[in-house]
mmCIF file of C-alpha atoms in Angstrom:
data_model
loop_
_atom_site.group_PDB
_atom_site.id
_atom_site.type_symbol
_atom_site.label_atom_id
_atom_site.label_comp_id
_atom_site.label_asym_id
_atom_site.label_seq_id
_atom_site.Cartn_x
_atom_site.Cartn_y
_atom_site.Cartn_z
ATOM 1 C CA UNK A 10 105.448 99.106 130.322
ATOM 2 C CA UNK A 11 104.796 100.168 126.834
ATOM 3 C CA UNK A 12 107.720 101.687 125.116
ATOM 4 C CA UNK A 13 105.051 104.878 124.410
ATOM 5 C CA UNK A 14 105.284 105.242 128.214
ATOM 6 C CA UNK A 15 109.421 104.932 127.786
ATOM 7 C CA UNK A 16 109.574 107.492 125.556
ATOM 8 C CA UNK A 17 107.835 109.657 127.424
ATOM 9 C CA UNK A 18 109.062 109.617 129.943
ATOM 10 C CA UNK A 19 112.876 110.078 127.642
ATOM 11 C CA UNK A 20 111.141 113.413 127.204
ATOM 12 C CA UNK A 21 110.189 113.442 130.388
ATOM 13 C CA UNK A 22 113.394 114.258 132.036
ATOM 14 C CA UNK A 23 115.103 116.692 133.751
ATOM 15 C CA UNK A 24 118.304 116.307 131.769
ATOM 16 C CA UNK A 25 119.229 116.225 127.826
ATOM 17 C CA UNK A 26 118.872 112.893 125.870
ATOM 18 C CA UNK A 27 119.789 111.281 122.812
ATOM 19 C CA UNK A 28 117.882 109.260 120.629
ATOM 20 C CA UNK A 29 119.946 107.298 117.451
ATOM 21 C CA UNK A 30 119.296 107.418 114.251
ATOM 22 C CA UNK A 31 118.540 103.949 112.902
ATOM 23 C CA UNK A 32 117.907 102.788 108.918
ATOM 24 C CA UNK A 33 116.575 98.801 109.455
ATOM 25 C CA UNK A 34 117.036 96.647 112.772
ATOM 26 C CA UNK A 35 120.603 95.531 112.298
ATOM 27 C CA UNK A 36 121.184 99.539 112.439
ATOM 28 C CA UNK A 37 118.607 100.064 115.804
ATOM 29 C CA UNK A 38 119.781 96.819 117.241
ATOM 30 C CA UNK A 39 123.423 98.626 117.437
ATOM 31 C CA UNK A 40 121.957 102.223 118.821
ATOM 32 C CA UNK A 41 120.312 99.735 121.546
ATOM 33 C CA UNK A 42 124.086 97.931 122.110
ATOM 34 C CA UNK A 43 125.951 100.718 122.418
ATOM 35 C CA UNK A 44 123.726 102.441 124.909
ATOM 36 C CA UNK A 45 121.133 104.390 123.438
ATOM 37 C CA UNK A 46 117.597 104.781 125.727
ATOM 38 C CA UNK A 47 116.211 104.788 122.484
ATOM 39 C CA UNK A 48 116.330 104.925 118.555
ATOM 40 C CA UNK A 49 115.063 107.841 115.899
ATOM 41 C CA UNK A 50 113.486 105.825 112.912
ATOM 42 C CA UNK A 51 114.887 107.748 110.191
ATOM 43 C CA UNK A 52 112.509 108.600 107.179
ATOM 44 C CA UNK A 53 115.694 109.940 104.815
ATOM 45 C CA UNK A 54 117.426 106.795 106.407
ATOM 46 C CA UNK A 55 114.470 104.510 105.088
ATOM 47 C CA UNK A 56 114.531 105.354 101.884
ATOM 48 C CA UNK A 57 118.298 105.788 101.159
ATOM 49 C CA UNK A 58 118.737 102.343 102.488
ATOM 50 C CA UNK A 59 115.903 100.917 99.803
ATOM 51 C CA UNK A 60 117.401 103.260 96.928
ATOM 52 C CA UNK A 61 114.919 106.043 97.137
ATOM 53 C CA UNK A 62 115.149 109.438 97.884
ATOM 54 C CA UNK A 63 113.182 111.418 100.820
ATOM 55 C CA UNK A 64 110.756 112.593 98.481
ATOM 56 C CA UNK A 65 107.241 110.904 100.501
ATOM 57 C CA UNK A 66 108.820 107.691 97.336
ATOM 58 C CA UNK A 67 109.083 104.842 100.226
ATOM 59 C CA UNK A 68 104.808 104.043 100.688
ATOM 60 C CA UNK A 69 103.538 104.061 104.175
ATOM 61 C CA UNK A 70 103.358 100.721 103.932
ATOM 62 C CA UNK A 71 106.414 99.717 103.400
ATOM 63 C CA UNK A 72 107.671 101.687 106.174
ATOM 64 C CA UNK A 73 105.284 100.152 108.995
ATOM 65 C CA UNK A 74 106.078 97.129 107.282
ATOM 66 C CA UNK A 75 110.320 98.006 108.305
ATOM 67 C CA UNK A 76 109.083 99.716 110.944
ATOM 68 C CA UNK A 77 107.693 96.423 112.178
ATOM 69 C CA UNK A 78 111.263 94.641 112.301
ATOM 70 C CA UNK A 79 112.642 97.060 114.423
ATOM 71 C CA UNK A 80 110.113 97.084 117.522
ATOM 72 C CA UNK A 81 110.382 93.246 117.063
ATOM 73 C CA UNK A 82 113.902 93.245 117.445
ATOM 74 C CA UNK A 83 114.373 95.452 120.152
ATOM 75 C CA UNK A 84 113.652 96.222 123.079
ATOM 76 C CA UNK A 85 113.965 100.094 123.563
ATOM 77 C CA UNK A 86 111.229 102.539 122.134
ATOM 78 C CA UNK A 87 111.428 104.034 118.846
ATOM 79 C CA UNK A 88 110.411 107.523 117.356
ATOM 80 C CA UNK A 89 109.124 106.850 113.408
ATOM 81 C CA UNK A 90 109.649 109.873 111.069
ATOM 82 C CA UNK A 91 106.453 109.350 109.228
ATOM 83 C CA UNK A 92 107.786 113.204 107.160
ATOM 84 C CA UNK A 93 104.021 114.934 106.497
ATOM 85 C CA UNK A 94 101.724 111.571 107.716
ATOM 86 C CA UNK A 95 101.138 110.487 103.731
ATOM 87 C CA UNK A 96 98.536 112.513 103.116
ATOM 88 C CA UNK A 97 95.633 114.224 104.603
ATOM 89 C CA UNK A 98 94.231 113.063 108.217
ATOM 90 C CA UNK A 99 92.591 110.113 107.418
ATOM 91 C CA UNK A 100 96.452 108.675 105.427
ATOM 92 C CA UNK A 101 97.309 110.283 109.387
ATOM 93 C CA UNK A 102 95.046 107.992 111.573
ATOM 94 C CA UNK A 103 95.710 105.057 109.694
ATOM 95 C CA UNK A 104 99.729 104.778 110.333
ATOM 96 C CA UNK A 105 98.678 105.823 113.821
ATOM 97 C CA UNK A 106 97.199 103.061 114.617
ATOM 98 C CA UNK A 107 99.461 100.545 112.585
ATOM 99 C CA UNK A 108 102.227 102.014 114.304
ATOM 100 C CA UNK A 109 100.354 101.720 117.211
ATOM 101 C CA UNK A 110 99.587 98.172 117.173
ATOM 102 C CA UNK A 111 103.202 97.843 116.725
ATOM 103 C CA UNK A 112 104.386 98.771 119.881
ATOM 104 C CA UNK A 113 106.928 101.373 117.848
ATOM 105 C CA UNK A 114 106.975 103.864 121.078
ATOM 106 C CA UNK A 115 106.821 107.350 119.329
ATOM 107 C CA UNK A 116 105.811 108.513 115.804
ATOM 108 C CA UNK A 117 106.653 112.645 114.494
ATOM 109 C CA UNK A 118 105.066 114.825 112.108
ATOM 110 C CA UNK A 119 106.114 117.369 110.237
ATOM 111 C CA UNK A 120 104.533 121.050 109.252
ATOM 112 C CA UNK A 121 104.802 120.723 105.712
ATOM 113 C CA UNK A 122 102.554 119.331 102.375
ATOM 114 C CA UNK A 123 102.246 116.053 101.008
ATOM 115 C CA UNK A 124 104.485 114.956 98.958
ATOM 116 C CA UNK A 125 107.522 116.137 100.848
ATOM 117 C CA UNK A 126 110.691 117.848 100.234
ATOM 118 C CA UNK A 127 114.138 116.610 102.526
ATOM 119 C CA UNK A 128 114.742 120.108 104.838
ATOM 120 C CA UNK A 129 118.568 120.321 103.937
ATOM 121 C CA UNK A 130 117.132 120.554 100.783
ATOM 122 C CA UNK A 131 117.346 123.824 98.644
ATOM 123 C CA UNK A 132 113.573 125.584 97.361
ATOM 124 C CA UNK A 133 110.675 123.581 97.779
ATOM 125 C CA UNK A 134 109.815 124.074 101.825
ATOM 126 C CA UNK A 135 106.222 124.512 101.819
ATOM 127 C CA UNK A 136 104.740 124.384 105.099
ATOM 128 C CA UNK A 137 100.982 123.055 105.387
ATOM 129 C CA UNK A 138 98.371 125.934 107.039
ATOM 130 C CA UNK A 139 98.486 125.615 110.421
ATOM 131 C CA UNK A 140 94.892 124.688 111.501
ATOM 132 C CA UNK A 141 94.725 121.752 108.773
ATOM 133 C CA UNK A 142 98.388 120.243 110.055
ATOM 134 C CA UNK A 143 96.319 120.570 113.611
ATOM 135 C CA UNK A 144 94.016 118.551 112.250
ATOM 136 C CA UNK A 145 96.473 115.753 110.972
ATOM 137 C CA UNK A 146 97.784 115.731 114.659
ATOM 138 C CA UNK A 147 94.396 115.426 116.262
ATOM 139 C CA UNK A 148 93.674 112.254 113.677
ATOM 140 C CA UNK A 149 96.455 111.247 114.865
ATOM 141 C CA UNK A 150 95.754 111.271 119.363
ATOM 142 C CA UNK A 151 92.303 110.761 119.105
ATOM 143 C CA UNK A 152 93.250 107.398 116.526
ATOM 144 C CA UNK A 153 96.038 106.410 119.025
ATOM 145 C CA UNK A 154 95.975 108.401 121.792
ATOM 146 C CA UNK A 155 98.295 106.864 124.865
ATOM 147 C CA UNK A 156 99.845 103.646 122.722
ATOM 148 C CA UNK A 157 101.979 106.679 120.431
ATOM 149 C CA UNK A 158 104.023 109.025 121.791
ATOM 150 C CA UNK A 159 102.977 112.625 119.230
ATOM 151 C CA UNK A 160 105.670 114.521 118.056
ATOM 152 C CA UNK A 161 104.572 117.406 115.943
ATOM 153 C CA UNK A 162 108.266 118.545 113.675
ATOM 154 C CA UNK A 163 107.321 122.587 112.932
ATOM 155 C CA UNK A 164 109.606 123.803 110.062
ATOM 156 C CA UNK A 165 108.567 127.596 110.486
ATOM 157 C CA UNK A 166 112.724 127.829 110.444
ATOM 158 C CA UNK A 167 114.209 125.462 107.680
ATOM 159 C CA UNK A 168 111.426 127.638 105.397
ATOM 160 C CA UNK A 169 112.491 130.540 106.045
ATOM 161 C CA UNK A 170 109.814 132.303 108.784
ATOM 162 C CA UNK A 171 110.074 133.720 111.428
ATOM 163 C CA UNK A 172 110.781 132.778 115.071
ATOM 164 C CA UNK A 173 107.250 134.432 116.319
ATOM 165 C CA UNK A 174 105.762 131.912 112.879
ATOM 166 C CA UNK A 175 107.313 128.917 114.530
ATOM 167 C CA UNK A 176 106.562 129.608 118.644
ATOM 168 C CA UNK A 177 102.609 130.257 117.145
ATOM 169 C CA UNK A 178 102.684 127.102 115.016
ATOM 170 C CA UNK A 179 103.959 124.826 118.247
ATOM 171 C CA UNK A 180 101.729 126.398 120.721
ATOM 172 C CA UNK A 181 98.881 125.200 118.248
ATOM 173 C CA UNK A 182 100.744 121.816 117.760
ATOM 174 C CA UNK A 183 100.421 121.851 121.739
ATOM 175 C CA UNK A 184 96.707 122.275 122.120
ATOM 176 C CA UNK A 185 95.808 119.306 119.491
ATOM 177 C CA UNK A 186 97.324 116.963 121.122
ATOM 178 C CA UNK A 187 101.609 116.820 120.236
ATOM 179 C CA UNK A 188 103.550 115.900 123.400
ATOM 180 C CA UNK A 189 106.589 117.059 123.022
ATOM 181 C CA UNK A 190 107.297 119.718 119.893
ATOM 182 C CA UNK A 191 110.232 119.240 117.322
ATOM 183 C CA UNK A 192 111.754 122.494 116.020
ATOM 184 C CA UNK A 193 113.943 122.352 113.109
ATOM 185 C CA UNK A 194 116.243 124.669 111.746
ATOM 186 C CA UNK A 195 119.007 123.225 108.746
ATOM 187 C CA UNK A 196 121.605 126.879 110.082
ATOM 188 C CA UNK A 197 125.034 126.263 111.202
ATOM 189 C CA UNK A 198 125.335 127.933 114.008
ATOM 190 C CA UNK A 199 122.266 127.338 116.639
ATOM 191 C CA UNK A 200 120.724 130.397 117.708
ATOM 192 C CA UNK A 201 117.641 129.941 116.186
ATOM 193 C CA UNK A 202 116.911 126.855 118.594
ATOM 194 C CA UNK A 203 118.346 128.812 121.223
ATOM 195 C CA UNK A 204 115.850 131.980 120.778
ATOM 196 C CA UNK A 205 113.025 129.593 120.903
ATOM 197 C CA UNK A 206 113.477 128.551 123.329
ATOM 198 C CA UNK A 207 114.530 131.193 125.028
ATOM 199 C CA UNK A 208 110.884 131.948 124.367
ATOM 200 C CA UNK A 209 109.957 128.654 125.478
ATOM 201 C CA UNK A 210 107.336 128.754 127.841
ATOM 202 C CA UNK A 211 104.847 125.516 128.057
ATOM 203 C CA UNK A 212 105.228 122.826 129.684
ATOM 204 C CA UNK A 213 105.594 120.682 126.566
ATOM 205 C CA UNK A 214 108.519 118.706 126.168
ATOM 206 C CA UNK A 215 111.301 119.843 122.846
ATOM 207 C CA UNK A 216 113.323 118.018 120.660
ATOM 208 C CA UNK A 217 116.199 118.765 118.141
ATOM 209 C CA UNK A 218 118.159 117.068 114.983
ATOM 210 C CA UNK A 219 121.982 119.056 115.044
ATOM 211 C CA UNK A 220 122.725 118.231 111.833
ATOM 212 C CA UNK A 221 124.362 121.320 110.649
ATOM 213 C CA UNK A 222 125.220 122.086 114.244
ATOM 214 C CA UNK A 223 126.120 118.971 115.417
ATOM 215 C CA UNK A 224 130.035 120.421 117.283
ATOM 216 C CA UNK A 225 127.853 122.608 119.733
ATOM 217 C CA UNK A 226 128.256 120.749 122.804
ATOM 218 C CA UNK A 227 125.094 118.909 125.010
ATOM 219 C CA UNK A 228 125.094 121.567 127.857
ATOM 220 C CA UNK A 229 124.585 124.563 125.877
ATOM 221 C CA UNK A 230 121.027 122.704 125.156
ATOM 222 C CA UNK A 231 120.822 121.453 128.222
ATOM 223 C CA UNK A 232 120.744 124.558 130.005
ATOM 224 C CA UNK A 233 118.660 126.311 127.728
ATOM 225 C CA UNK A 234 116.139 122.922 128.247
ATOM 226 C CA UNK A 235 115.852 121.327 125.455
ATOM 227 C CA UNK A 236 114.921 117.351 126.639
ATOM 228 C CA UNK A 237 116.043 115.379 123.564
ATOM 229 C CA UNK A 238 118.403 116.028 120.682
ATOM 230 C CA UNK A 239 118.645 113.506 117.570
ATOM 231 C CA UNK A 240 121.193 111.858 115.799
ATOM 232 C CA UNK A 241 118.991 111.697 112.891
ATOM 233 C CA UNK A 242 121.314 110.582 109.946
ATOM 234 C CA UNK A 243 124.471 109.605 111.240
ATOM 235 C CA UNK A 244 124.400 106.275 111.091
ATOM 236 C CA UNK A 245 123.323 106.035 108.081
ATOM 237 C CA UNK A 246 125.618 108.633 107.039
ATOM 238 C CA UNK A 247 129.283 106.516 108.806
ATOM 239 C CA UNK A 248 128.169 103.528 107.297
ATOM 240 C CA UNK A 249 127.825 104.602 103.644
ATOM 241 C CA UNK A 250 131.667 105.572 104.492
ATOM 242 C CA UNK A 251 132.986 103.060 105.087
ATOM 243 C CA UNK A 252 131.024 100.563 102.950
ATOM 244 C CA UNK A 253 132.491 103.145 100.029
ATOM 245 C CA UNK A 254 136.218 102.331 101.758
ATOM 246 C CA UNK A 255 136.478 98.889 101.471
ATOM 247 C CA UNK A 256 135.239 98.663 98.149
ATOM 248 C CA UNK A 257 137.721 100.674 96.930
ATOM 249 C CA UNK A 258 140.368 99.700 98.876
ATOM 250 C CA UNK A 259 139.180 95.557 97.610
ATOM 251 C CA UNK A 260 138.500 96.999 93.387
ATOM 252 C CA UNK A 261 142.580 98.147 93.803
ATOM 253 C CA UNK A 262 143.565 95.535 95.735
ATOM 254 C CA UNK A 263 141.903 92.453 93.849
ATOM 255 C CA UNK A 264 142.304 90.991 98.326
ATOM 256 C CA UNK A 265 141.476 90.749 102.154
ATOM 257 C CA UNK A 266 144.422 90.501 103.263
ATOM 258 C CA UNK A 267 145.345 93.301 105.887
ATOM 259 C CA UNK A 268 141.943 94.381 105.139
ATOM 260 C CA UNK A 269 139.538 91.772 107.214
ATOM 261 C CA UNK A 270 140.651 94.074 110.471
ATOM 262 C CA UNK A 271 139.135 96.898 109.850
ATOM 263 C CA UNK A 272 135.652 95.565 109.017
ATOM 264 C CA UNK A 273 133.057 92.743 111.686
ATOM 265 C CA UNK A 274 134.122 89.342 111.996
ATOM 266 C CA UNK A 275 131.586 87.281 111.476
ATOM 267 C CA UNK A 276 131.039 86.077 115.670
ATOM 268 C CA UNK A 277 130.343 89.665 115.676
ATOM 269 C CA UNK A 278 126.858 89.373 113.383
ATOM 270 C CA UNK A 279 125.842 86.759 114.084
ATOM 271 C CA UNK A 280 125.641 88.022 117.140
ATOM 272 C CA UNK A 281 123.804 91.112 116.380
ATOM 273 C CA UNK A 282 120.976 88.499 114.996
ATOM 274 C CA UNK A 283 121.063 87.440 118.137
ATOM 275 C CA UNK A 284 121.464 84.122 116.667
ATOM 276 C CA UNK A 285 122.293 82.596 121.048
ATOM 277 C CA UNK A 286 118.979 82.562 121.547
ATOM 278 C CA UNK A 287 117.649 80.402 119.005
ATOM 279 C CA UNK A 288 120.400 77.920 120.356
ATOM 280 C CA UNK A 289 119.083 77.732 123.532
ATOM 281 C CA UNK A 290 115.354 77.654 121.992
ATOM 282 C CA UNK A 291 116.364 74.575 119.940
ATOM 283 C CA UNK A 292 117.829 72.999 123.537
ATOM 284 C CA UNK A 293 114.363 73.734 125.184
ATOM 285 C CA UNK A 294 111.863 72.956 122.230
ATOM 286 C CA UNK A 295 113.677 70.028 120.228
ATOM 287 C CA UNK A 296 113.748 67.035 122.943
ATOM 288 C CA UNK A 297 110.784 68.880 124.690
ATOM 289 C CA UNK A 298 108.936 65.650 126.282
ATOM 290 C CA UNK A 299 105.429 66.819 128.042
ATOM 291 C CA UNK A 300 104.700 66.038 131.644
ATOM 292 C CA UNK A 301 103.981 62.645 132.910
ATOM 293 C CA UNK A 302 104.567 61.589 129.284
ATOM 294 C CA UNK A 303 106.480 58.393 129.164
ATOM 295 C CA UNK A 304 110.350 59.001 127.059
ATOM 296 C CA UNK A 305 109.351 58.297 123.176
ATOM 297 C CA UNK A 306 110.932 54.933 121.878
ATOM 298 C CA UNK A 307 111.672 53.823 118.320
ATOM 299 C CA UNK A 308 109.537 51.518 116.982
ATOM 300 C CA UNK A 309 112.985 48.689 116.909
ATOM 301 C CA UNK A 310 113.851 49.293 120.068
ATOM 302 C CA UNK A 311 109.965 48.109 121.029
ATOM 303 C CA UNK A 312 110.320 45.689 118.612
ATOM 304 C CA UNK A 313 113.305 43.414 119.817
ATOM 305 C CA UNK A 314 111.476 44.491 123.721
ATOM 306 C CA UNK A 315 108.823 41.962 123.523
ATOM 307 C CA UNK A 316 111.481 39.624 121.293
ATOM 308 C CA UNK A 317 113.411 38.633 124.105
#
């Protein structure tokens, strides 16, 4: 079964499920190891770990290169945050083709103009014209088909637009090939999300990103009919805090005394990098003897045998 099909299954379940945010292959491995059924490959995370802003400063080729490392390393599907698609319909279909070929699972495209501005930065939230964005979605779906699960992200609430527009946009996106919609909100309470869910009657799954309303119980969203919730950037933020704290302690203490137990042991790093698989491969291939061949002997052994 392809990762795209597995991701579709996650969205189609009756109960709420979660995708864990990842910003590189290592964080994706940790998410999978922790039991998450899939990962969200965050544009913010990919940008931040490259020292860049979440404003399309990371090119689509750089994104695809890093996504390929993730797809090669984890068995769970990934939903790739491709921002606005890096341009017009043609850019979108190029990226969709690349991601489908990699076999990562899915892609999420948001209905803003290029270059985008992160949803949690005040100002500059310019929505795309609806039909133009629908063209981007259709281009992605026509190009990748069932090899890429396509999620349309609606930023209407983020841009201060009313519920009616959010619903209209998502209806059009579903008609244009989106396999699911993601309704986003930067409010600290889930009122916009719950209002949307009360009026959403289409047979297309809905995802949310509870970054600002993260303390709301999962059961609230499950009862409302949300299919998937995405912990988009929590791993990134946790890593930043952990590194800052350790760097500060080492700067002040000038020794790792009493700190070694607060960080991962080196064997854990090797475990996450899958060194055990390499050891097994060495045993299998380093001394491989083809079937039917005689065991190899050294030239010295052969000469000694002839002399006697």
